Amino acid sequence: MIDQDFLSSLPPLREVIAEHGLNAKKSLGQNFLFDMNLLSRIVRTAGPLEGHTVYEVGPGPGGLTRAILAAGAERLIAVEMDQRAWPILEDLNTRSGGRLDVIPGDAMKVDEATLLAGKPVRIIANLPYNVGTALLVRWLTTRNWPPFWSSLTLMFQKEVAERIVAKPNTADYGRLAVLAQWRSKPRIAFDVPRQAFTPPPKVTSAVVHIEPAEPIADVPLKSLEAVTAAAFGQRRKMLRASLKSLGLDPTPILEMADIPGDLRAEVLDVPAFCRLAAAHAALMQSRKSS
């Protein structure tokens, strides 16, 4: 339930931006959303916020932040590196009764697992385009699983969103799909047209919702990252060639995983990559022991 009274008590977002001279900066990957119906839809996609801490990266002038607070978030932690936005967000904190904590700085340098420990966490963000994929990979590859977050509701360029949910034998299928689908359930919730943003980006965007799941196989993360990086790093090559970049003879890895060496990475499903990871881990352990 969105608190319309709270939203109506706030000054118009466009006026706030004009007052503070907060024009979107391309260098920060900024594109602002003003449509509260669309922003509220993003928040509803995340699920109920009661009892959760919400974490937002790159709130900018606070459009999505307003929608999160209006949806009943008990505590919202927002990381913003653009100092022009800090006074706007601090005013929003005051108007929300102190429910918003603003952390100035670079989200790539935040230890979220420590910062957000103690309560279920929903991450909701219109991620800056220049760091969105890097942040997602970090959240997907946290070593403790289940992770510190209970859901991710994130906006990406649509081409990135399609890579997250891609299936084998498609052009979009790659390392990001394997990492996302190994132990979580990603889906594209809806598209967002470029005209919804100020300034409009060159491409359509999409909101992706991800929830943790039981891993498809219990394999070491380090080995899964290694085999996917090698296989998709030279995706046009057969696996017997691309896996040589692991620094090991790929033949025993492929044999242990029961995967023909003349296949290419794009045809393997996630369970097959898990078998490769298990074989890689076993051979690495054998090498250490010898």
PDB file of C-alpha atoms in Angstrom:
ATOM      1  CA  MET A   1       0.000   0.000   0.000  1.00  0.00           C
ATOM      2  CA  ILE A   2       1.444   3.346  -1.080  1.00  0.00           C
ATOM      3  CA  ASP A   3       1.042   6.229   1.383  1.00  0.00           C
ATOM      4  CA  GLN A   4      -0.378   8.883  -0.931  1.00  0.00           C
ATOM      5  CA  ASP A   5      -0.570  11.419   1.897  1.00  0.00           C
ATOM      6  CA  PHE A   6       3.198  11.171   2.367  1.00  0.00           C
ATOM      7  CA  LEU A   7       3.799  11.634  -1.355  1.00  0.00           C
ATOM      8  CA  SER A   8       1.444  14.595  -1.606  1.00  0.00           C
ATOM      9  CA  SER A   9       3.253  16.286   1.299  1.00  0.00           C
ATOM     10  CA  LEU A  10       6.514  16.381  -0.690  1.00  0.00           C
ATOM     11  CA  PRO A  11       7.482  19.222  -3.045  1.00  0.00           C
ATOM     12  CA  PRO A  12       7.340  18.323  -6.768  1.00  0.00           C
ATOM     13  CA  LEU A  13      10.466  16.444  -7.761  1.00  0.00           C
ATOM     14  CA  ARG A  14      11.128  18.563 -10.826  1.00  0.00           C
ATOM     15  CA  GLU A  15      11.072  21.715  -8.682  1.00  0.00           C
ATOM     16  CA  VAL A  16      13.503  20.182  -6.193  1.00  0.00           C
ATOM     17  CA  ILE A  17      15.899  19.242  -8.982  1.00  0.00           C
ATOM     18  CA  ALA A  18      15.715  22.717 -10.511  1.00  0.00           C
ATOM     19  CA  GLU A  19      16.275  24.368  -7.127  1.00  0.00           C
ATOM     20  CA  HIS A  20      19.437  22.356  -6.513  1.00  0.00           C
ATOM     21  CA  GLY A  21      20.720  22.415 -10.094  1.00  0.00           C
ATOM     22  CA  LEU A  22      20.770  18.638 -10.198  1.00  0.00           C
ATOM     23  CA  ASN A  23      20.998  17.996 -13.926  1.00  0.00           C
ATOM     24  CA  ALA A  24      21.741  14.362 -14.791  1.00  0.00           C
ATOM     25  CA  LYS A  25      25.427  13.660 -15.327  1.00  0.00           C
ATOM     26  CA  LYS A  26      26.435  11.157 -17.990  1.00  0.00           C
ATOM     27  CA  SER A  27      29.708  10.528 -16.141  1.00  0.00           C
ATOM     28  CA  LEU A  28      27.691   9.165 -13.195  1.00  0.00           C
ATOM     29  CA  GLY A  29      25.377   7.076 -15.369  1.00  0.00           C
ATOM     30  CA  GLN A  30      22.393   9.175 -14.249  1.00  0.00           C
ATOM     31  CA  ASN A  31      18.936   9.102 -15.837  1.00  0.00           C
ATOM     32  CA  PHE A  32      16.085  10.364 -13.661  1.00  0.00           C
ATOM     33  CA  LEU A  33      12.542   9.002 -13.390  1.00  0.00           C
ATOM     34  CA  PHE A  34       9.674  11.310 -12.401  1.00  0.00           C
ATOM     35  CA  ASP A  35       6.588   9.142 -12.987  1.00  0.00           C
ATOM     36  CA  MET A  36       5.438   8.121  -9.475  1.00  0.00           C
ATOM     37  CA  ASN A  37       3.120   5.468 -10.884  1.00  0.00           C
ATOM     38  CA  LEU A  38       6.085   3.803 -12.567  1.00  0.00           C
ATOM     39  CA  LEU A  39       8.293   4.230  -9.502  1.00  0.00           C
ATOM     40  CA  SER A  40       5.598   2.727  -7.281  1.00  0.00           C
ATOM     41  CA  ARG A  41       5.297  -0.209  -9.674  1.00  0.00           C
ATOM     42  CA  ILE A  42       9.015  -0.905  -9.278  1.00  0.00           C
ATOM     43  CA  VAL A  43       8.614  -0.923  -5.500  1.00  0.00           C
ATOM     44  CA  ARG A  44       5.569  -3.210  -5.626  1.00  0.00           C
ATOM     45  CA  THR A  45       7.597  -5.656  -7.701  1.00  0.00           C
ATOM     46  CA  ALA A  46      10.013  -6.005  -4.780  1.00  0.00           C
ATOM     47  CA  GLY A  47       7.288  -7.332  -2.478  1.00  0.00           C
ATOM     48  CA  PRO A  48       6.169  -6.173   0.985  1.00  0.00           C
ATOM     49  CA  LEU A  49       8.655  -3.882   2.716  1.00  0.00           C
ATOM     50  CA  GLU A  50       7.358  -4.182   6.269  1.00  0.00           C
ATOM     51  CA  GLY A  51      10.031  -5.669   8.516  1.00  0.00           C
ATOM     52  CA  HIS A  52      12.717  -5.164   5.885  1.00  0.00           C
ATOM     53  CA  THR A  53      15.643  -2.841   5.536  1.00  0.00           C
ATOM     54  CA  VAL A  54      15.781  -1.482   1.993  1.00  0.00           C
ATOM     55  CA  TYR A  55      19.085  -0.701   0.285  1.00  0.00           C
ATOM     56  CA  GLU A  56      19.188   1.694  -2.662  1.00  0.00           C
ATOM     57  CA  VAL A  57      22.180   2.563  -4.824  1.00  0.00           C
ATOM     58  CA  GLY A  58      22.315   5.872  -6.674  1.00  0.00           C
ATOM     59  CA  PRO A  59      19.065   7.508  -5.529  1.00  0.00           C
ATOM     60  CA  GLY A  60      19.988  10.843  -7.122  1.00  0.00           C
ATOM     61  CA  PRO A  61      17.184  13.321  -6.405  1.00  0.00           C
ATOM     62  CA  GLY A  62      15.168  10.604  -4.665  1.00  0.00           C
ATOM     63  CA  GLY A  63      12.311   9.696  -6.991  1.00  0.00           C
ATOM     64  CA  LEU A  64      12.508   5.956  -6.270  1.00  0.00           C
ATOM     65  CA  THR A  65      13.455   6.785  -2.683  1.00  0.00           C
ATOM     66  CA  ARG A  66      10.112   8.558  -2.245  1.00  0.00           C
ATOM     67  CA  ALA A  67       8.244   5.517  -3.545  1.00  0.00           C
ATOM     68  CA  ILE A  68      10.161   3.156  -1.219  1.00  0.00           C
ATOM     69  CA  LEU A  69       9.413   5.305   1.830  1.00  0.00           C
ATOM     70  CA  ALA A  70       5.774   5.680   0.806  1.00  0.00           C
ATOM     71  CA  ALA A  71       5.508   1.880   0.575  1.00  0.00           C
ATOM     72  CA  GLY A  72       6.299   1.546   4.263  1.00  0.00           C
ATOM     73  CA  ALA A  73      10.018   0.796   4.471  1.00  0.00           C
ATOM     74  CA  GLU A  74      11.007   0.932   8.147  1.00  0.00           C
ATOM     75  CA  ARG A  75      14.575   1.805   7.244  1.00  0.00           C
ATOM     76  CA  LEU A  76      16.067   2.807   3.918  1.00  0.00           C
ATOM     77  CA  ILE A  77      19.816   3.016   3.414  1.00  0.00           C
ATOM     78  CA  ALA A  78      20.835   4.904   0.281  1.00  0.00           C
ATOM     79  CA  VAL A  79      24.358   5.237  -1.100  1.00  0.00           C
ATOM     80  CA  GLU A  80      24.940   8.316  -3.255  1.00  0.00           C
ATOM     81  CA  MET A  81      28.238   9.713  -4.529  1.00  0.00           C
ATOM     82  CA  ASP A  82      26.818  12.884  -6.144  1.00  0.00           C
ATOM     83  CA  GLN A  83      27.152  15.530  -3.436  1.00  0.00           C
ATOM     84  CA  ARG A  84      24.578  17.745  -5.172  1.00  0.00           C
ATOM     85  CA  ALA A  85      21.921  15.202  -4.139  1.00  0.00           C
ATOM     86  CA  TRP A  86      22.885  15.002  -0.457  1.00  0.00           C
ATOM     87  CA  PRO A  87      20.845  18.022   0.739  1.00  0.00           C
ATOM     88  CA  ILE A  88      17.788  16.756  -1.149  1.00  0.00           C
ATOM     89  CA  LEU A  89      18.061  13.337   0.452  1.00  0.00           C
ATOM     90  CA  GLU A  90      18.663  14.765   3.918  1.00  0.00           C
ATOM     91  CA  ASP A  91      15.485  16.838   3.569  1.00  0.00           C
ATOM     92  CA  LEU A  92      13.650  13.681   2.518  1.00  0.00           C
ATOM     93  CA  ASN A  93      15.001  11.955   5.631  1.00  0.00           C
ATOM     94  CA  THR A  94      13.549  14.706   7.805  1.00  0.00           C
ATOM     95  CA  ARG A  95      10.179  14.549   6.050  1.00  0.00           C
ATOM     96  CA  SER A  96      10.066  10.745   6.453  1.00  0.00           C
ATOM     97  CA  GLY A  97      10.599  10.880  10.203  1.00  0.00           C
ATOM     98  CA  GLY A  98      14.234   9.787  10.096  1.00  0.00           C
ATOM     99  CA  ARG A  99      13.720   6.563   8.162  1.00  0.00           C
ATOM    100  CA  LEU A 100      16.334   7.370   5.498  1.00  0.00           C
ATOM    101  CA  ASP A 101      20.072   6.929   6.108  1.00  0.00           C
ATOM    102  CA  VAL A 102      22.242   8.531   3.439  1.00  0.00           C
ATOM    103  CA  ILE A 103      25.751   7.187   2.938  1.00  0.00           C
ATOM    104  CA  PRO A 104      27.892   9.527   0.825  1.00  0.00           C
ATOM    105  CA  GLY A 105      30.329   7.733  -1.425  1.00  0.00           C
ATOM    106  CA  ASP A 106      30.896   4.977  -3.957  1.00  0.00           C
ATOM    107  CA  ALA A 107      28.657   1.912  -3.661  1.00  0.00           C
ATOM    108  CA  MET A 108      31.433  -0.259  -5.078  1.00  0.00           C
ATOM    109  CA  LYS A 109      33.408   0.403  -1.885  1.00  0.00           C
ATOM    110  CA  VAL A 110      30.604  -0.366   0.600  1.00  0.00           C
ATOM    111  CA  ASP A 111      30.735  -3.567   2.664  1.00  0.00           C
ATOM    112  CA  GLU A 112      27.017  -4.255   2.379  1.00  0.00           C
ATOM    113  CA  ALA A 113      27.030  -7.577   4.218  1.00  0.00           C
ATOM    114  CA  THR A 114      28.328  -5.818   7.335  1.00  0.00           C
ATOM    115  CA  LEU A 115      26.318  -2.632   6.862  1.00  0.00           C
ATOM    116  CA  LEU A 116      23.030  -4.473   6.345  1.00  0.00           C
ATOM    117  CA  ALA A 117      23.445  -7.301   8.851  1.00  0.00           C
ATOM    118  CA  GLY A 118      20.578  -8.003  11.242  1.00  0.00           C
ATOM    119  CA  LYS A 119      17.375  -7.761   9.199  1.00  0.00           C
ATOM    120  CA  PRO A 120      16.010  -9.084   5.920  1.00  0.00           C
ATOM    121  CA  VAL A 121      17.165  -6.776   3.122  1.00  0.00           C
ATOM    122  CA  ARG A 122      15.481  -5.885  -0.130  1.00  0.00           C
ATOM    123  CA  ILE A 123      17.752  -4.139  -2.624  1.00  0.00           C
ATOM    124  CA  ILE A 124      15.768  -1.808  -4.872  1.00  0.00           C
ATOM    125  CA  ALA A 125      17.587   0.467  -7.277  1.00  0.00           C
ATOM    126  CA  ASN A 126      17.599   2.201 -10.610  1.00  0.00           C
ATOM    127  CA  LEU A 127      21.273   1.336 -10.919  1.00  0.00           C
ATOM    128  CA  PRO A 128      23.662   3.775 -12.571  1.00  0.00           C
ATOM    129  CA  TYR A 129      24.439   2.239 -15.952  1.00  0.00           C
ATOM    130  CA  ASN A 130      28.197   2.488 -15.445  1.00  0.00           C
ATOM    131  CA  VAL A 131      28.296   0.192 -12.368  1.00  0.00           C
ATOM    132  CA  GLY A 132      25.065  -1.804 -12.587  1.00  0.00           C
ATOM    133  CA  THR A 133      26.478  -5.086 -13.896  1.00  0.00           C
ATOM    134  CA  ALA A 134      29.476  -4.994 -11.550  1.00  0.00           C
ATOM    135  CA  LEU A 135      27.215  -4.537  -8.538  1.00  0.00           C
ATOM    136  CA  LEU A 136      24.915  -7.341  -9.632  1.00  0.00           C
ATOM    137  CA  VAL A 137      27.813  -9.774 -10.064  1.00  0.00           C
ATOM    138  CA  ARG A 138      29.060  -8.874  -6.598  1.00  0.00           C
ATOM    139  CA  TRP A 139      25.631  -9.538  -5.057  1.00  0.00           C
ATOM    140  CA  LEU A 140      25.296 -12.827  -6.959  1.00  0.00           C
ATOM    141  CA  THR A 141      28.738 -14.047  -5.943  1.00  0.00           C
ATOM    142  CA  THR A 142      28.618 -13.350  -2.224  1.00  0.00           C
ATOM    143  CA  ARG A 143      30.275 -16.331  -0.578  1.00  0.00           C
ATOM    144  CA  ASN A 144      27.645 -16.853   2.128  1.00  0.00           C
ATOM    145  CA  TRP A 145      24.426 -18.343   0.766  1.00  0.00           C
ATOM    146  CA  PRO A 146      21.591 -17.620   1.341  1.00  0.00           C
ATOM    147  CA  PRO A 147      22.937 -14.086   0.917  1.00  0.00           C
ATOM    148  CA  PHE A 148      22.384 -11.021   3.079  1.00  0.00           C
ATOM    149  CA  TRP A 149      19.632  -9.893   0.677  1.00  0.00           C
ATOM    150  CA  SER A 150      16.184 -11.467   0.355  1.00  0.00           C
ATOM    151  CA  SER A 151      15.469  -9.969  -3.073  1.00  0.00           C
ATOM    152  CA  LEU A 152      16.943  -7.732  -5.753  1.00  0.00           C
ATOM    153  CA  THR A 153      14.683  -5.448  -7.774  1.00  0.00           C
ATOM    154  CA  LEU A 154      16.916  -3.603 -10.187  1.00  0.00           C
ATOM    155  CA  MET A 155      16.665  -1.571 -13.352  1.00  0.00           C
ATOM    156  CA  PHE A 156      19.138  -2.221 -16.157  1.00  0.00           C
ATOM    157  CA  GLN A 157      19.490  -1.542 -19.824  1.00  0.00           C
ATOM    158  CA  LYS A 158      17.221  -4.137 -21.430  1.00  0.00           C
ATOM    159  CA  GLU A 159      20.135  -5.849 -23.145  1.00  0.00           C
ATOM    160  CA  VAL A 160      21.694  -6.504 -19.717  1.00  0.00           C
ATOM    161  CA  ALA A 161      18.373  -7.742 -18.329  1.00  0.00           C
ATOM    162  CA  GLU A 162      18.076 -10.201 -21.216  1.00  0.00           C
ATOM    163  CA  ARG A 163      21.582 -11.512 -20.509  1.00  0.00           C
ATOM    164  CA  ILE A 164      20.595 -12.221 -16.884  1.00  0.00           C
ATOM    165  CA  VAL A 165      17.614 -14.435 -17.820  1.00  0.00           C
ATOM    166  CA  ALA A 166      18.996 -15.888 -21.074  1.00  0.00           C
ATOM    167  CA  LYS A 167      18.814 -19.607 -21.859  1.00  0.00           C
ATOM    168  CA  PRO A 168      21.374 -21.805 -23.629  1.00  0.00           C
ATOM    169  CA  ASN A 169      21.628 -21.618 -27.419  1.00  0.00           C
ATOM    170  CA  THR A 170      20.687 -17.928 -27.465  1.00  0.00           C
ATOM    171  CA  ALA A 171      22.882 -14.959 -28.330  1.00  0.00           C
ATOM    172  CA  ASP A 172      22.390 -13.401 -24.886  1.00  0.00           C
ATOM    173  CA  TYR A 173      23.435 -16.504 -22.931  1.00  0.00           C
ATOM    174  CA  GLY A 174      26.739 -16.123 -21.137  1.00  0.00           C
ATOM    175  CA  ARG A 175      28.591 -15.912 -17.850  1.00  0.00           C
ATOM    176  CA  LEU A 176      26.068 -13.519 -16.299  1.00  0.00           C
ATOM    177  CA  ALA A 177      23.178 -15.923 -16.966  1.00  0.00           C
ATOM    178  CA  VAL A 178      25.039 -18.853 -15.409  1.00  0.00           C
ATOM    179  CA  LEU A 179      25.995 -16.906 -12.285  1.00  0.00           C
ATOM    180  CA  ALA A 180      22.438 -15.568 -11.899  1.00  0.00           C
ATOM    181  CA  GLN A 181      20.636 -18.845 -12.498  1.00  0.00           C
ATOM    182  CA  TRP A 182      22.986 -21.127 -10.540  1.00  0.00           C
ATOM    183  CA  ARG A 183      21.467 -20.222  -7.185  1.00  0.00           C
ATOM    184  CA  SER A 184      18.782 -17.611  -7.749  1.00  0.00           C
ATOM    185  CA  LYS A 185      15.606 -17.105  -9.749  1.00  0.00           C
ATOM    186  CA  PRO A 186      15.737 -14.059 -12.024  1.00  0.00           C
ATOM    187  CA  ARG A 187      12.878 -12.744 -14.116  1.00  0.00           C
ATOM    188  CA  ILE A 188      12.194  -9.627 -16.140  1.00  0.00           C
ATOM    189  CA  ALA A 189       9.229  -7.909 -14.480  1.00  0.00           C
ATOM    190  CA  PHE A 190       8.545  -5.259 -17.119  1.00  0.00           C
ATOM    191  CA  ASP A 191      10.174  -2.934 -19.644  1.00  0.00           C
ATOM    192  CA  VAL A 192      10.618   0.796 -19.149  1.00  0.00           C
ATOM    193  CA  PRO A 193      10.603   2.937 -22.327  1.00  0.00           C
ATOM    194  CA  ARG A 194      13.448   5.370 -22.823  1.00  0.00           C
ATOM    195  CA  GLN A 195      10.964   8.263 -22.929  1.00  0.00           C
ATOM    196  CA  ALA A 196      10.199   7.704 -19.234  1.00  0.00           C
ATOM    197  CA  PHE A 197      13.633   9.068 -18.280  1.00  0.00           C
ATOM    198  CA  THR A 198      15.129  12.530 -18.135  1.00  0.00           C
ATOM    199  CA  PRO A 199      17.304  12.711 -20.155  1.00  0.00           C
ATOM    200  CA  PRO A 200      16.127   9.773 -22.279  1.00  0.00           C
ATOM    201  CA  PRO A 201      18.837   7.112 -22.670  1.00  0.00           C
ATOM    202  CA  LYS A 202      19.507   5.619 -26.082  1.00  0.00           C
ATOM    203  CA  VAL A 203      18.010   2.246 -25.160  1.00  0.00           C
ATOM    204  CA  THR A 204      14.988   0.668 -23.471  1.00  0.00           C
ATOM    205  CA  SER A 205      15.418  -0.382 -19.851  1.00  0.00           C
ATOM    206  CA  ALA A 206      13.909  -3.263 -17.883  1.00  0.00           C
ATOM    207  CA  VAL A 207      13.211  -4.059 -14.247  1.00  0.00           C
ATOM    208  CA  VAL A 208      14.630  -7.404 -13.111  1.00  0.00           C
ATOM    209  CA  HIS A 209      13.504  -9.190  -9.943  1.00  0.00           C
ATOM    210  CA  ILE A 210      15.794 -11.831  -8.415  1.00  0.00           C
ATOM    211  CA  GLU A 211      15.215 -14.074  -5.406  1.00  0.00           C
ATOM    212  CA  PRO A 212      17.747 -16.470  -3.827  1.00  0.00           C
ATOM    213  CA  ALA A 213      17.222 -20.186  -4.380  1.00  0.00           C
ATOM    214  CA  GLU A 214      18.869 -23.460  -3.508  1.00  0.00           C
ATOM    215  CA  PRO A 215      22.005 -23.862  -5.650  1.00  0.00           C
ATOM    216  CA  ILE A 216      21.547 -26.175  -8.623  1.00  0.00           C
ATOM    217  CA  ALA A 217      24.711 -27.923  -7.415  1.00  0.00           C
ATOM    218  CA  ASP A 218      27.006 -27.424  -4.458  1.00  0.00           C
ATOM    219  CA  VAL A 219      30.173 -26.367  -6.260  1.00  0.00           C
ATOM    220  CA  PRO A 220      32.903 -23.882  -5.286  1.00  0.00           C
ATOM    221  CA  LEU A 221      32.075 -20.375  -6.453  1.00  0.00           C
ATOM    222  CA  LYS A 222      35.710 -19.767  -7.405  1.00  0.00           C
ATOM    223  CA  SER A 223      35.708 -22.729  -9.799  1.00  0.00           C
ATOM    224  CA  LEU A 224      32.356 -21.782 -11.345  1.00  0.00           C
ATOM    225  CA  GLU A 225      33.633 -18.261 -11.961  1.00  0.00           C
ATOM    226  CA  ALA A 226      36.829 -19.657 -13.479  1.00  0.00           C
ATOM    227  CA  VAL A 227      35.218 -22.088 -15.926  1.00  0.00           C
ATOM    228  CA  THR A 228      32.547 -19.630 -17.062  1.00  0.00           C
ATOM    229  CA  ALA A 229      35.126 -16.891 -17.606  1.00  0.00           C
ATOM    230  CA  ALA A 230      37.301 -19.257 -19.648  1.00  0.00           C
ATOM    231  CA  ALA A 231      34.462 -20.782 -21.652  1.00  0.00           C
ATOM    232  CA  PHE A 232      32.713 -17.539 -22.550  1.00  0.00           C
ATOM    233  CA  GLY A 233      35.938 -15.544 -22.872  1.00  0.00           C
ATOM    234  CA  GLN A 234      36.449 -17.338 -26.179  1.00  0.00           C
ATOM    235  CA  ARG A 235      32.889 -18.366 -26.875  1.00  0.00           C
ATOM    236  CA  ARG A 236      33.395 -19.058 -30.573  1.00  0.00           C
ATOM    237  CA  LYS A 237      35.994 -21.706 -29.776  1.00  0.00           C
ATOM    238  CA  MET A 238      35.280 -25.282 -28.799  1.00  0.00           C
ATOM    239  CA  LEU A 239      35.582 -26.031 -25.100  1.00  0.00           C
ATOM    240  CA  ARG A 240      38.732 -28.101 -25.588  1.00  0.00           C
ATOM    241  CA  ALA A 241      40.387 -24.890 -26.776  1.00  0.00           C
ATOM    242  CA  SER A 242      38.697 -22.207 -24.660  1.00  0.00           C
ATOM    243  CA  LEU A 243      39.269 -24.046 -21.371  1.00  0.00           C
ATOM    244  CA  LYS A 244      43.032 -24.075 -21.921  1.00  0.00           C
ATOM    245  CA  SER A 245      43.042 -20.568 -20.452  1.00  0.00           C
ATOM    246  CA  LEU A 246      42.405 -22.200 -17.062  1.00  0.00           C
ATOM    247  CA  GLY A 247      46.060 -23.198 -17.002  1.00  0.00           C
ATOM    248  CA  LEU A 248      45.125 -26.905 -16.796  1.00  0.00           C
ATOM    249  CA  ASP A 249      44.766 -29.613 -19.396  1.00  0.00           C
ATOM    250  CA  PRO A 250      41.040 -29.347 -20.234  1.00  0.00           C
ATOM    251  CA  THR A 251      40.752 -33.004 -21.311  1.00  0.00           C
ATOM    252  CA  PRO A 252      40.390 -34.514 -17.812  1.00  0.00           C
ATOM    253  CA  ILE A 253      38.039 -31.691 -16.767  1.00  0.00           C
ATOM    254  CA  LEU A 254      35.771 -32.397 -19.730  1.00  0.00           C
ATOM    255  CA  GLU A 255      35.949 -36.144 -19.170  1.00  0.00           C
ATOM    256  CA  MET A 256      35.086 -35.851 -15.462  1.00  0.00           C
ATOM    257  CA  ALA A 257      32.168 -33.565 -16.353  1.00  0.00           C
ATOM    258  CA  ASP A 258      31.055 -35.916 -19.170  1.00  0.00           C
ATOM    259  CA  ILE A 259      31.019 -33.067 -21.682  1.00  0.00           C
ATOM    260  CA  PRO A 260      32.324 -33.436 -25.268  1.00  0.00           C
ATOM    261  CA  GLY A 261      35.238 -31.129 -26.017  1.00  0.00           C
ATOM    262  CA  ASP A 262      33.863 -30.130 -29.420  1.00  0.00           C
ATOM    263  CA  LEU A 263      30.921 -28.252 -27.887  1.00  0.00           C
ATOM    264  CA  ARG A 264      30.867 -24.491 -27.424  1.00  0.00           C
ATOM    265  CA  ALA A 265      30.008 -22.695 -24.199  1.00  0.00           C
ATOM    266  CA  GLU A 266      26.689 -21.349 -25.423  1.00  0.00           C
ATOM    267  CA  VAL A 267      25.112 -24.828 -25.665  1.00  0.00           C
ATOM    268  CA  LEU A 268      25.834 -25.868 -22.069  1.00  0.00           C
ATOM    269  CA  ASP A 269      23.091 -25.436 -19.482  1.00  0.00           C
ATOM    270  CA  VAL A 270      23.758 -24.360 -15.908  1.00  0.00           C
ATOM    271  CA  PRO A 271      23.993 -27.927 -14.518  1.00  0.00           C
ATOM    272  CA  ALA A 272      26.669 -28.687 -17.130  1.00  0.00           C
ATOM    273  CA  PHE A 273      28.697 -25.689 -16.003  1.00  0.00           C
ATOM    274  CA  CYS A 274      28.328 -26.901 -12.438  1.00  0.00           C
ATOM    275  CA  ARG A 275      29.812 -30.253 -13.483  1.00  0.00           C
ATOM    276  CA  LEU A 276      32.725 -28.435 -15.097  1.00  0.00           C
ATOM    277  CA  ALA A 277      33.222 -26.419 -11.917  1.00  0.00           C
ATOM    278  CA  ALA A 278      33.204 -29.555  -9.773  1.00  0.00           C
ATOM    279  CA  ALA A 279      35.771 -31.194 -12.052  1.00  0.00           C
ATOM    280  CA  HIS A 280      37.952 -28.094 -12.034  1.00  0.00           C
ATOM    281  CA  ALA A 281      37.810 -27.916  -8.240  1.00  0.00           C
ATOM    282  CA  ALA A 282      38.729 -31.599  -7.931  1.00  0.00           C
ATOM    283  CA  LEU A 283      41.731 -31.241 -10.224  1.00  0.00           C
ATOM    284  CA  MET A 284      42.898 -28.093  -8.453  1.00  0.00           C
ATOM    285  CA  GLN A 285      42.687 -29.904  -5.124  1.00  0.00           C
ATOM    286  CA  SER A 286      44.583 -32.869  -6.577  1.00  0.00           C
ATOM    287  CA  ARG A 287      47.316 -30.549  -7.819  1.00  0.00           C
ATOM    288  CA  LYS A 288      47.661 -28.983  -4.358  1.00  0.00           C
ATOM    289  CA  SER A 289      47.873 -32.385  -2.710  1.00  0.00           C
ATOM    290  CA  SER A 290      50.510 -33.780  -5.058  1.00  0.00           C
TER     291      SER A 290
END
